[in-house]
Amino acid sequence: MDLMEIKEFILEKTKSNGEIFQDQLPTSTKEGQYQFDEWGTWVGSFWTGLNFLCYEMSKKESYLEVARKSRHRFKRRLYERAETLDHDIGFLYSLSCVADYKITGNEEAKEIALDAAKLLKGRFREKGQYIQAWNVWDETDEFSQNNKGRAIVDCMYNLPILFWAAEETGDDNYRRVALAHADTTAKYLVREDGTAYHSFVFDLETGEPKFGQTHQGYSDESCWARGQAWLIGGFAYTFKYSKDEKYLNMAKKVADVFLDNLEEDFIPMWDFSLPSKENHPRDTSAASIAAASLLELSSHLSGEEKEHYYKWAYQILESLYNHYGTQNDAENQGLLVHACGHYPAKKDLNCSLIYGDYYFAEGIARLLGDTEIYW
Ligand code: GLY
C-alpha cells in the first residue's frame, strides 16, 4: 500500500472538513455529510485527535488551530456540564487535551486533562473494583438502573488518562484504580475462551458479580466486534504502563479472537456471534480500532510475534483503504464507509463514524512513524 498516498488523502479530507466544521464536533455521517453534537457525545475528541495527528503528519499549524477550536466545548462540559460525562471522559480528554499537552506542552490542556482524570477516578467503585461506565439515563428502566453497578469493555480504552495522571501528579491512586479495573475486566468481562461480554453488572451493596449483559451487541452471550477491539488496545496500554506480562497475554488472547473471526477481507461483521451473516453489516470502525491497537500490541513484542500482529494490522488497514476508503468520493466527508454504530438501536448504520476515521488515521500515522502516541 502507498502510505504517502493515504497520508495525503487523510490530510486533504481533514483540511477541507476543518474549513467547514470550524468549532463543531462531528459524530457520524448521513449521506456522506457529518452530523454534529454540541457537546460531542462520547466521540467529540476523535475529531480533535484526528487534527492533532494531521498536525504531526504535516507540521502545518492550521490543523493545530482546528484541533483547538472546539476547546471551549470541552471546558464548558467539564466545568459546567459534568453530569453529562461518564467513563468516556477518558476518550474525550485524552484526544483533546492530553494530546495537546504531549505534542506542544500546552499547560492549559494539561490542567483540563488532570481535572478530567480526577473525575474519572471518582467513578471507581471500591466494592466490586470497577469504574462505573454509564450514568442512569432513565429511572424507570431496569437496564438503566443497573448502570449504577455496570462495568463495560469499552472502558479499557479510558484507562490511559489515569496512568498519565498518575505519572504527572505522582498520585498512585490513579494507577491503582486503573489496574484494579483492568483486573476486574480480565476476570469477569473476558470469558474463558477470550471472547467478551459487552458489560457486566455488580451488586452495589456487596460488589459481588451478578451477570453479563449486552447493550450494543447481538445478545448477552455474544461477542460484539467493537467491544473486542476496545479490549485489544485497552490491555496493550495497560501493559505499556504497568509492564505486567499478564496484561500483554490478555491483549494477545483477545486479539486472537478478533483475528480468528475476521471476514475474508479482514473486516469483522458487527458481532462475531450472529446465527446468520445474511443481511448483517460489517463494522469498519471495529477494524480500524483493532488495527491501531494491534500496532500498539506489536510494539511491545519481539520476533515472530511482533511480525504477526504487525502484519495483521497492516492487512486490515490496507483493506480498509482499498475497499472502504472514500478517496474517490470527494463529496463524502468520512474517511471510511460501512461503519456500524449501534445495530440493536438501528442507529448510525452504514455510515462513517468519527472514531473509525480517527483510528484509521492513527494506524497509518503509526506505520509512517509520524506520531507520538496520545494514549
Ligand atoms: N464506546 C462505545 C462504542 O464503541 O460504541
mmCIF file of C-alpha atoms and ligand atoms in Angstrom:
data_model
loop_
_atom_site.group_PDB
_atom_site.id
_atom_site.type_symbol
_atom_site.label_atom_id
_atom_site.label_comp_id
_atom_site.label_asym_id
_atom_site.label_seq_id
_atom_site.Cartn_x
_atom_site.Cartn_y
_atom_site.Cartn_z
ATOM 1 C CA MET A 1 0.000 0.000 0.000
ATOM 2 C CA ASP A 2 1.167 3.503 -0.752
ATOM 3 C CA LEU A 3 1.353 5.093 2.690
ATOM 4 C CA MET A 4 2.215 8.542 1.340
ATOM 5 C CA GLU A 5 -0.844 8.482 -0.898
ATOM 6 C CA ILE A 6 -3.038 7.546 2.085
ATOM 7 C CA LYS A 7 -1.437 10.234 4.211
ATOM 8 C CA GLU A 8 -2.268 12.843 1.544
ATOM 9 C CA PHE A 9 -5.845 11.553 1.422
ATOM 10 C CA ILE A 10 -6.214 11.900 5.214
ATOM 11 C CA LEU A 11 -4.598 15.347 5.239
ATOM 12 C CA GLU A 12 -6.648 16.680 2.336
ATOM 13 C CA LYS A 13 -10.026 15.466 3.560
ATOM 14 C CA THR A 14 -9.384 16.610 7.123
ATOM 15 C CA LYS A 15 -8.274 20.012 5.861
ATOM 16 C CA SER A 16 -11.401 20.584 3.796
ATOM 17 C CA ASN A 17 -13.613 19.235 6.608
ATOM 18 C CA GLY A 18 -11.911 21.582 9.082
ATOM 19 C CA GLU A 19 -12.747 24.575 6.909
ATOM 20 C CA ILE A 20 -16.424 23.571 7.011
ATOM 21 C CA PHE A 21 -16.711 22.217 10.567
ATOM 22 C CA GLN A 22 -14.958 25.145 12.306
ATOM 23 C CA ASP A 23 -15.504 24.601 16.078
ATOM 24 C CA GLN A 24 -18.200 21.924 15.686
ATOM 25 C CA LEU A 25 -17.805 18.324 16.803
ATOM 26 C CA PRO A 26 -18.670 15.700 14.157
ATOM 27 C CA THR A 27 -20.122 12.346 15.205
ATOM 28 C CA SER A 28 -21.393 10.229 12.283
ATOM 29 C CA THR A 29 -22.367 10.831 8.661
ATOM 30 C CA LYS A 30 -25.739 10.882 6.961
ATOM 31 C CA GLU A 31 -25.421 10.509 3.210
ATOM 32 C CA GLY A 32 -21.742 11.330 3.447
ATOM 33 C CA GLN A 33 -22.141 14.509 5.490
ATOM 34 C CA TYR A 34 -21.001 14.656 9.098
ATOM 35 C CA GLN A 35 -23.632 15.450 11.745
ATOM 36 C CA PHE A 36 -22.632 17.439 14.826
ATOM 37 C CA ASP A 37 -23.331 17.415 18.527
ATOM 38 C CA GLU A 38 -22.931 20.462 20.748
ATOM 39 C CA TRP A 39 -21.004 18.508 23.398
ATOM 40 C CA GLY A 40 -19.674 15.758 21.193
ATOM 41 C CA THR A 41 -21.490 12.857 22.958
ATOM 42 C CA TRP A 42 -18.693 10.370 23.798
ATOM 43 C CA VAL A 43 -16.902 10.921 20.479
ATOM 44 C CA GLY A 44 -16.113 14.653 20.293
ATOM 45 C CA SER A 45 -12.396 14.222 20.801
ATOM 46 C CA PHE A 46 -11.815 11.895 17.863
ATOM 47 C CA TRP A 47 -12.123 14.917 15.587
ATOM 48 C CA THR A 48 -9.614 16.905 17.639
ATOM 49 C CA GLY A 49 -7.386 13.827 17.802
ATOM 50 C CA LEU A 50 -7.558 13.455 14.037
ATOM 51 C CA ASN A 51 -6.408 17.057 13.651
ATOM 52 C CA PHE A 52 -3.559 16.552 16.127
ATOM 53 C CA LEU A 53 -2.479 13.542 14.051
ATOM 54 C CA CYS A 54 -2.629 15.637 10.882
ATOM 55 C CA TYR A 55 -0.545 18.310 12.585
ATOM 56 C CA GLU A 56 2.060 15.723 13.472
ATOM 57 C CA MET A 57 1.980 14.244 9.973
ATOM 58 C CA SER A 58 2.272 17.609 8.204
ATOM 59 C CA LYS A 59 3.613 20.084 10.781
ATOM 60 C CA LYS A 60 1.019 22.546 9.447
ATOM 61 C CA GLU A 61 -0.289 24.925 12.128
ATOM 62 C CA SER A 62 -3.750 25.030 10.545
ATOM 63 C CA TYR A 63 -4.518 21.530 11.911
ATOM 64 C CA LEU A 64 -3.437 22.594 15.377
ATOM 65 C CA GLU A 65 -5.790 25.571 15.152
ATOM 66 C CA VAL A 66 -8.721 23.346 14.181
ATOM 67 C CA ALA A 67 -7.851 20.859 16.937
ATOM 68 C CA ARG A 68 -8.108 23.683 19.486
ATOM 69 C CA LYS A 69 -11.132 25.499 18.051
ATOM 70 C CA SER A 70 -13.618 23.339 19.951
ATOM 71 C CA ARG A 71 -11.668 23.544 23.244
ATOM 72 C CA HIS A 72 -14.341 25.806 24.713
ATOM 73 C CA ARG A 73 -16.870 22.974 24.387
ATOM 74 C CA PHE A 74 -14.640 20.522 26.299
ATOM 75 C CA LYS A 75 -14.042 23.127 29.012
ATOM 76 C CA ARG A 76 -17.678 24.053 29.431
ATOM 77 C CA ARG A 77 -18.690 20.411 29.520
ATOM 78 C CA LEU A 78 -16.163 19.535 32.213
ATOM 79 C CA TYR A 79 -16.670 22.581 34.398
ATOM 80 C CA GLU A 80 -20.366 23.365 33.827
ATOM 81 C CA ARG A 81 -21.997 20.196 32.471
ATOM 82 C CA ALA A 82 -20.124 17.419 34.285
ATOM 83 C CA GLU A 83 -23.377 15.499 34.783
ATOM 84 C CA THR A 84 -23.282 14.743 31.031
ATOM 85 C CA LEU A 85 -19.955 12.931 31.400
ATOM 86 C CA ASP A 86 -19.419 9.253 32.115
ATOM 87 C CA HIS A 87 -16.458 6.854 31.825
ATOM 88 C CA ASP A 88 -15.813 8.193 28.324
ATOM 89 C CA ILE A 89 -14.114 11.144 29.994
ATOM 90 C CA GLY A 90 -11.020 9.138 29.069
ATOM 91 C CA PHE A 91 -11.642 9.281 25.333
ATOM 92 C CA LEU A 92 -12.899 12.860 25.469
ATOM 93 C CA TYR A 93 -9.964 14.391 27.267
ATOM 94 C CA SER A 94 -7.130 12.144 26.017
ATOM 95 C CA LEU A 95 -7.501 13.145 22.386
ATOM 96 C CA SER A 96 -8.425 16.769 23.053
ATOM 97 C CA CYS A 97 -6.144 17.755 25.932
ATOM 98 C CA VAL A 98 -3.576 15.056 26.765
ATOM 99 C CA ALA A 99 -2.715 15.009 23.061
ATOM 100 C CA ASP A 100 -2.160 18.775 23.000
ATOM 101 C CA TYR A 101 -0.026 18.620 26.116
ATOM 102 C CA LYS A 102 2.060 15.716 24.825
ATOM 103 C CA ILE A 103 2.676 17.351 21.456
ATOM 104 C CA THR A 104 3.027 21.024 22.361
ATOM 105 C CA GLY A 105 3.388 21.178 26.145
ATOM 106 C CA ASN A 106 0.232 23.326 26.362
ATOM 107 C CA GLU A 107 -0.264 23.931 30.096
ATOM 108 C CA GLU A 108 -3.963 24.757 29.949
ATOM 109 C CA ALA A 109 -4.599 21.446 28.187
ATOM 110 C CA LYS A 110 -2.645 19.635 30.894
ATOM 111 C CA GLU A 111 -4.722 21.199 33.687
ATOM 112 C CA ILE A 112 -8.010 20.369 31.964
ATOM 113 C CA ALA A 113 -6.881 16.788 31.360
ATOM 114 C CA LEU A 114 -5.850 16.388 35.005
ATOM 115 C CA ASP A 115 -9.270 17.629 36.147
ATOM 116 C CA ALA A 116 -10.896 15.169 33.758
ATOM 117 C CA ALA A 117 -8.768 12.293 35.057
ATOM 118 C CA LYS A 118 -9.798 13.167 38.611
ATOM 119 C CA LEU A 119 -13.447 12.932 37.629
ATOM 120 C CA LEU A 120 -12.848 9.539 36.006
ATOM 121 C CA LYS A 121 -11.038 8.276 39.100
ATOM 122 C CA GLY A 122 -14.118 9.294 41.097
ATOM 123 C CA ARG A 123 -16.178 6.738 39.172
ATOM 124 C CA PHE A 124 -14.193 3.857 40.657
ATOM 125 C CA ARG A 125 -16.316 1.637 42.894
ATOM 126 C CA GLU A 126 -14.269 0.055 45.668
ATOM 127 C CA LYS A 127 -16.972 -2.585 46.165
ATOM 128 C CA GLY A 128 -16.530 -4.608 43.001
ATOM 129 C CA GLN A 129 -13.292 -2.855 41.943
ATOM 130 C CA TYR A 130 -14.515 -1.374 38.665
ATOM 131 C CA ILE A 131 -15.082 2.012 37.055
ATOM 132 C CA GLN A 132 -18.800 2.694 36.662
ATOM 133 C CA ALA A 133 -19.388 3.042 32.948
ATOM 134 C CA TRP A 134 -22.658 4.838 32.403
ATOM 135 C CA ASN A 135 -24.981 7.042 34.415
ATOM 136 C CA VAL A 136 -28.638 6.178 34.985
ATOM 137 C CA TRP A 137 -30.373 7.650 31.966
ATOM 138 C CA ASP A 138 -33.925 6.559 32.836
ATOM 139 C CA GLU A 139 -35.003 5.974 36.440
ATOM 140 C CA THR A 140 -37.926 3.791 35.325
ATOM 141 C CA ASP A 141 -35.899 1.400 33.180
ATOM 142 C CA GLU A 142 -34.270 -1.672 34.756
ATOM 143 C CA PHE A 143 -31.294 -1.812 32.383
ATOM 144 C CA SER A 144 -30.553 1.826 33.085
ATOM 145 C CA GLN A 145 -30.974 1.332 36.852
ATOM 146 C CA ASN A 146 -28.320 -1.365 36.653
ATOM 147 C CA ASN A 147 -25.912 1.203 35.225
ATOM 148 C CA LYS A 148 -25.048 2.101 38.814
ATOM 149 C CA GLY A 149 -23.266 -1.237 39.067
ATOM 150 C CA ARG A 150 -22.147 -1.650 35.476
ATOM 151 C CA ALA A 151 -18.648 -2.021 34.011
ATOM 152 C CA ILE A 152 -18.168 -2.218 30.229
ATOM 153 C CA VAL A 153 -15.360 -3.449 27.982
ATOM 154 C CA ASP A 154 -15.033 -0.116 26.162
ATOM 155 C CA CYS A 155 -13.745 1.413 29.408
ATOM 156 C CA MET A 156 -10.385 -0.326 28.990
ATOM 157 C CA TYR A 157 -9.502 2.367 26.441
ATOM 158 C CA ASN A 158 -10.293 5.047 29.010
ATOM 159 C CA LEU A 159 -7.563 3.868 31.379
ATOM 160 C CA PRO A 160 -4.543 5.574 29.735
ATOM 161 C CA ILE A 161 -5.575 9.021 31.026
ATOM 162 C CA LEU A 162 -5.425 7.572 34.560
ATOM 163 C CA PHE A 163 -1.925 6.171 34.018
ATOM 164 C CA TRP A 164 -0.883 9.513 32.541
ATOM 165 C CA ALA A 165 -2.354 11.408 35.514
ATOM 166 C CA ALA A 166 -0.508 9.103 37.927
ATOM 167 C CA GLU A 167 2.773 9.990 36.220
ATOM 168 C CA GLU A 168 2.018 13.722 36.084
ATOM 169 C CA THR A 169 0.769 14.094 39.658
ATOM 170 C CA GLY A 170 2.718 11.367 41.459
ATOM 171 C CA ASP A 171 -0.608 10.226 42.962
ATOM 172 C CA ASP A 172 -0.503 6.444 42.690
ATOM 173 C CA ASN A 173 -4.235 6.158 43.285
ATOM 174 C CA TYR A 174 -4.842 6.829 39.593
ATOM 175 C CA ARG A 175 -2.749 3.822 38.733
ATOM 176 C CA ARG A 176 -4.294 1.681 41.458
ATOM 177 C CA VAL A 177 -7.838 2.159 40.169
ATOM 178 C CA ALA A 178 -6.789 1.664 36.546
ATOM 179 C CA LEU A 179 -5.065 -1.631 37.356
ATOM 180 C CA ALA A 180 -7.926 -2.806 39.568
ATOM 181 C CA HIS A 181 -10.411 -2.060 36.798
ATOM 182 C CA ALA A 182 -8.252 -3.942 34.280
ATOM 183 C CA ASP A 183 -8.112 -6.946 36.633
ATOM 184 C CA THR A 184 -11.880 -6.901 37.098
ATOM 185 C CA THR A 185 -12.361 -6.712 33.327
ATOM 186 C CA ALA A 186 -10.000 -9.641 32.775
ATOM 187 C CA LYS A 187 -11.752 -11.696 35.453
ATOM 188 C CA TYR A 188 -15.417 -11.055 34.715
ATOM 189 C CA LEU A 189 -15.876 -9.434 31.317
ATOM 190 C CA VAL A 190 -13.452 -11.594 29.345
ATOM 191 C CA ARG A 191 -14.715 -15.155 29.110
ATOM 192 C CA GLU A 192 -12.500 -18.223 29.377
ATOM 193 C CA ASP A 193 -12.290 -18.516 25.568
ATOM 194 C CA GLY A 194 -11.149 -14.901 25.120
ATOM 195 C CA THR A 195 -14.482 -13.549 23.875
ATOM 196 C CA ALA A 196 -16.078 -10.851 25.994
ATOM 197 C CA TYR A 197 -19.328 -9.630 27.439
ATOM 198 C CA HIS A 198 -20.119 -6.081 26.485
ATOM 199 C CA SER A 199 -20.980 -5.225 30.066
ATOM 200 C CA PHE A 200 -21.087 -6.823 33.491
ATOM 201 C CA VAL A 201 -23.270 -5.844 36.442
ATOM 202 C CA PHE A 202 -22.066 -5.915 40.045
ATOM 203 C CA ASP A 203 -24.095 -5.786 43.232
ATOM 204 C CA LEU A 204 -23.979 -2.244 44.552
ATOM 205 C CA GLU A 205 -24.076 -3.214 48.220
ATOM 206 C CA THR A 206 -21.613 -6.095 48.210
ATOM 207 C CA GLY A 207 -19.677 -5.676 44.963
ATOM 208 C CA GLU A 208 -20.450 -9.326 44.123
ATOM 209 C CA PRO A 209 -20.519 -10.132 40.366
ATOM 210 C CA LYS A 210 -24.078 -10.583 39.082
ATOM 211 C CA PHE A 211 -24.369 -11.091 35.310
ATOM 212 C CA GLY A 212 -23.032 -10.215 31.888
ATOM 213 C CA GLN A 213 -25.287 -8.199 29.598
ATOM 214 C CA THR A 214 -25.046 -6.567 26.211
ATOM 215 C CA HIS A 215 -26.108 -3.146 25.052
ATOM 216 C CA GLN A 216 -24.673 -2.831 21.568
ATOM 217 C CA GLY A 217 -24.035 -6.478 20.775
ATOM 218 C CA TYR A 218 -26.284 -9.166 19.266
ATOM 219 C CA SER A 219 -27.097 -10.871 22.575
ATOM 220 C CA ASP A 220 -25.922 -11.091 26.166
ATOM 221 C CA GLU A 221 -23.776 -14.136 25.361
ATOM 222 C CA SER A 222 -22.463 -12.854 22.028
ATOM 223 C CA CYS A 223 -19.135 -11.232 21.239
ATOM 224 C CA TRP A 224 -19.577 -7.682 19.929
ATOM 225 C CA ALA A 225 -16.762 -6.940 17.477
ATOM 226 C CA ARG A 226 -16.064 -3.365 18.543
ATOM 227 C CA GLY A 227 -16.035 -4.330 22.208
ATOM 228 C CA GLN A 228 -13.396 -6.943 21.398
ATOM 229 C CA ALA A 229 -11.366 -4.269 19.582
ATOM 230 C CA TRP A 230 -11.516 -1.914 22.581
ATOM 231 C CA LEU A 231 -10.076 -4.713 24.702
ATOM 232 C CA ILE A 232 -7.043 -5.251 22.480
ATOM 233 C CA GLY A 233 -5.839 -1.677 22.887
ATOM 234 C CA GLY A 234 -7.039 -1.453 26.470
ATOM 235 C CA PHE A 235 -4.904 -4.364 27.629
ATOM 236 C CA ALA A 236 -1.956 -3.397 25.423
ATOM 237 C CA TYR A 237 -1.859 0.076 27.004
ATOM 238 C CA THR A 238 -2.291 -1.376 30.473
ATOM 239 C CA PHE A 239 0.832 -3.407 29.753
ATOM 240 C CA LYS A 240 2.623 -0.319 28.449
ATOM 241 C CA TYR A 241 2.069 1.480 31.760
ATOM 242 C CA SER A 242 2.407 -1.465 34.153
ATOM 243 C CA LYS A 243 4.908 -3.755 32.399
ATOM 244 C CA ASP A 244 2.972 -6.651 33.918
ATOM 245 C CA GLU A 245 3.024 -9.552 31.440
ATOM 246 C CA LYS A 246 -0.453 -10.736 32.404
ATOM 247 C CA TYR A 247 -1.935 -7.735 30.549
ATOM 248 C CA LEU A 248 0.191 -8.426 27.485
ATOM 249 C CA ASN A 249 -1.031 -12.022 27.497
ATOM 250 C CA MET A 250 -4.616 -10.831 27.833
ATOM 251 C CA ALA A 251 -4.124 -8.411 24.918
ATOM 252 C CA LYS A 252 -2.872 -11.320 22.773
ATOM 253 C CA LYS A 253 -5.749 -13.539 23.850
ATOM 254 C CA VAL A 254 -8.480 -11.032 22.937
ATOM 255 C CA ALA A 255 -6.612 -10.067 19.753
ATOM 256 C CA ASP A 256 -6.512 -13.695 18.632
ATOM 257 C CA VAL A 257 -10.278 -13.964 18.993
ATOM 258 C CA PHE A 258 -10.704 -10.815 16.917
ATOM 259 C CA LEU A 259 -8.361 -12.025 14.176
ATOM 260 C CA ASP A 260 -9.861 -15.540 14.098
ATOM 261 C CA ASN A 261 -13.278 -14.063 13.388
ATOM 262 C CA LEU A 262 -12.496 -11.663 10.552
ATOM 263 C CA GLU A 263 -14.169 -11.961 7.176
ATOM 264 C CA GLU A 264 -12.161 -12.723 4.030
ATOM 265 C CA ASP A 265 -11.421 -9.009 3.536
ATOM 266 C CA PHE A 266 -10.025 -8.756 7.113
ATOM 267 C CA ILE A 267 -13.006 -6.682 8.304
ATOM 268 C CA PRO A 268 -15.348 -8.064 11.013
ATOM 269 C CA MET A 269 -19.095 -8.444 10.992
ATOM 270 C CA TRP A 270 -20.524 -6.110 13.638
ATOM 271 C CA ASP A 271 -20.889 -9.054 16.046
ATOM 272 C CA PHE A 272 -18.979 -12.361 15.994
ATOM 273 C CA SER A 273 -21.911 -14.496 17.167
ATOM 274 C CA LEU A 274 -24.540 -13.855 14.509
ATOM 275 C CA PRO A 275 -26.577 -17.004 13.757
ATOM 276 C CA SER A 276 -26.525 -15.976 10.103
ATOM 277 C CA LYS A 277 -24.478 -13.236 8.473
ATOM 278 C CA GLU A 278 -27.041 -12.635 5.789
ATOM 279 C CA ASN A 279 -28.236 -9.014 5.709
ATOM 280 C CA HIS A 280 -25.931 -8.080 8.559
ATOM 281 C CA PRO A 281 -23.287 -5.380 8.114
ATOM 282 C CA ARG A 282 -19.583 -5.354 8.719
ATOM 283 C CA ASP A 283 -18.158 -2.727 11.062
ATOM 284 C CA THR A 284 -15.161 -0.873 9.675
ATOM 285 C CA SER A 285 -14.829 1.132 12.904
ATOM 286 C CA ALA A 286 -14.091 -2.075 14.830
ATOM 287 C CA ALA A 287 -11.466 -2.921 12.200
ATOM 288 C CA SER A 288 -9.703 0.427 12.459
ATOM 289 C CA ILE A 289 -9.712 0.412 16.285
ATOM 290 C CA ALA A 290 -8.268 -3.105 16.168
ATOM 291 C CA ALA A 291 -5.598 -2.165 13.616
ATOM 292 C CA ALA A 292 -4.245 0.749 15.669
ATOM 293 C CA SER A 293 -4.442 -1.411 18.799
ATOM 294 C CA LEU A 294 -2.606 -4.316 17.152
ATOM 295 C CA LEU A 295 0.211 -1.911 16.297
ATOM 296 C CA GLU A 296 0.402 -0.949 19.970
ATOM 297 C CA LEU A 297 0.418 -4.633 20.931
ATOM 298 C CA SER A 298 3.077 -5.425 18.340
ATOM 299 C CA SER A 299 5.276 -2.601 19.652
ATOM 300 C CA HIS A 300 5.651 -4.481 22.949
ATOM 301 C CA LEU A 301 6.603 -7.802 21.347
ATOM 302 C CA SER A 302 9.613 -9.152 19.527
ATOM 303 C CA GLY A 303 10.477 -11.619 16.780
ATOM 304 C CA GLU A 304 7.719 -13.613 15.110
ATOM 305 C CA GLU A 305 5.012 -12.419 17.464
ATOM 306 C CA LYS A 306 5.812 -8.800 16.716
ATOM 307 C CA GLU A 307 5.691 -9.538 12.971
ATOM 308 C CA HIS A 308 2.469 -11.484 13.318
ATOM 309 C CA TYR A 309 0.368 -8.714 14.871
ATOM 310 C CA TYR A 310 2.024 -6.020 12.760
ATOM 311 C CA LYS A 311 1.188 -7.932 9.601
ATOM 312 C CA TRP A 312 -2.447 -8.275 10.618
ATOM 313 C CA ALA A 313 -2.702 -4.569 11.392
ATOM 314 C CA TYR A 314 -1.151 -3.751 8.034
ATOM 315 C CA GLN A 315 -3.553 -6.034 6.157
ATOM 316 C CA ILE A 316 -6.581 -4.584 7.932
ATOM 317 C CA LEU A 317 -5.515 -1.009 7.167
ATOM 318 C CA GLU A 318 -4.791 -1.908 3.554
ATOM 319 C CA SER A 319 -8.217 -3.477 3.145
ATOM 320 C CA LEU A 320 -9.920 -0.525 4.846
ATOM 321 C CA TYR A 321 -8.309 1.861 2.391
ATOM 322 C CA ASN A 322 -8.770 -0.258 -0.731
ATOM 323 C CA HIS A 323 -12.352 -1.369 -0.091
ATOM 324 C CA TYR A 324 -13.881 1.172 2.282
ATOM 325 C CA GLY A 325 -11.895 4.387 1.753
ATOM 326 C CA THR A 326 -13.577 7.478 0.255
ATOM 327 C CA GLN A 327 -10.525 8.568 -1.752
ATOM 328 C CA ASN A 328 -12.592 8.538 -4.937
ATOM 329 C CA ASP A 329 -15.573 10.327 -3.438
ATOM 330 C CA ALA A 330 -14.682 13.952 -2.773
ATOM 331 C CA GLU A 331 -18.222 14.761 -1.609
ATOM 332 C CA ASN A 332 -18.126 12.219 1.232
ATOM 333 C CA GLN A 333 -16.760 13.801 4.400
ATOM 334 C CA GLY A 334 -15.864 10.487 6.056
ATOM 335 C CA LEU A 335 -12.566 8.683 5.501
ATOM 336 C CA LEU A 336 -14.100 5.195 5.734
ATOM 337 C CA VAL A 337 -17.590 3.972 4.931
ATOM 338 C CA HIS A 338 -19.515 0.945 6.244
ATOM 339 C CA ALA A 339 -19.133 1.598 9.938
ATOM 340 C CA CYS A 340 -21.807 0.234 12.243
ATOM 341 C CA GLY A 341 -22.539 2.387 15.294
ATOM 342 C CA HIS A 342 -25.359 0.767 17.259
ATOM 343 C CA TYR A 343 -27.043 -2.071 15.415
ATOM 344 C CA PRO A 344 -29.669 -3.053 18.036
ATOM 345 C CA ALA A 345 -30.866 0.575 18.203
ATOM 346 C CA LYS A 346 -30.611 0.828 14.384
ATOM 347 C CA LYS A 347 -28.541 3.963 14.897
ATOM 348 C CA ASP A 348 -25.549 5.050 12.786
ATOM 349 C CA LEU A 349 -25.633 2.165 10.349
ATOM 350 C CA ASN A 350 -23.690 2.068 7.109
ATOM 351 C CA CYS A 351 -22.054 5.427 7.715
ATOM 352 C CA SER A 352 -18.719 6.948 8.633
ATOM 353 C CA LEU A 353 -18.018 7.259 12.335
ATOM 354 C CA ILE A 354 -15.524 9.818 13.541
ATOM 355 C CA TYR A 355 -13.782 7.264 15.760
ATOM 356 C CA GLY A 356 -13.443 4.814 12.867
ATOM 357 C CA ASP A 357 -11.839 7.613 10.854
ATOM 358 C CA TYR A 358 -9.572 8.597 13.754
ATOM 359 C CA TYR A 359 -8.188 5.091 14.393
ATOM 360 C CA PHE A 360 -7.624 4.546 10.685
ATOM 361 C CA ALA A 361 -5.523 7.725 10.621
ATOM 362 C CA GLU A 362 -3.743 6.670 13.826
ATOM 363 C CA GLY A 363 -2.898 3.325 12.239
ATOM 364 C CA ILE A 364 -1.477 4.980 9.124
ATOM 365 C CA ALA A 365 0.456 7.579 11.160
ATOM 366 C CA ARG A 366 1.928 4.756 13.231
ATOM 367 C CA LEU A 367 3.021 2.831 10.123
ATOM 368 C CA LEU A 368 4.739 6.009 8.945
ATOM 369 C CA GLY A 369 6.324 6.593 12.359
ATOM 370 C CA ASP A 370 4.739 10.037 12.262
ATOM 371 C CA THR A 371 3.069 10.260 15.653
ATOM 372 C CA GLU A 372 3.658 10.470 19.349
ATOM 373 C CA ILE A 373 1.079 8.233 20.924
ATOM 374 C CA TYR A 374 -1.532 10.198 22.863
ATOM 375 C CA TRP A 375 -2.855 7.256 24.919
HETATM 376 N N1 GLY B 1 -17.784 3.188 23.347
HETATM 377 C C1 GLY B 1 -18.998 2.988 22.680
HETATM 378 C C2 GLY B 1 -18.928 2.349 21.372
HETATM 379 O O1 GLY B 1 -17.960 1.733 20.975
HETATM 380 O O2 GLY B 1 -19.910 2.437 20.670
#
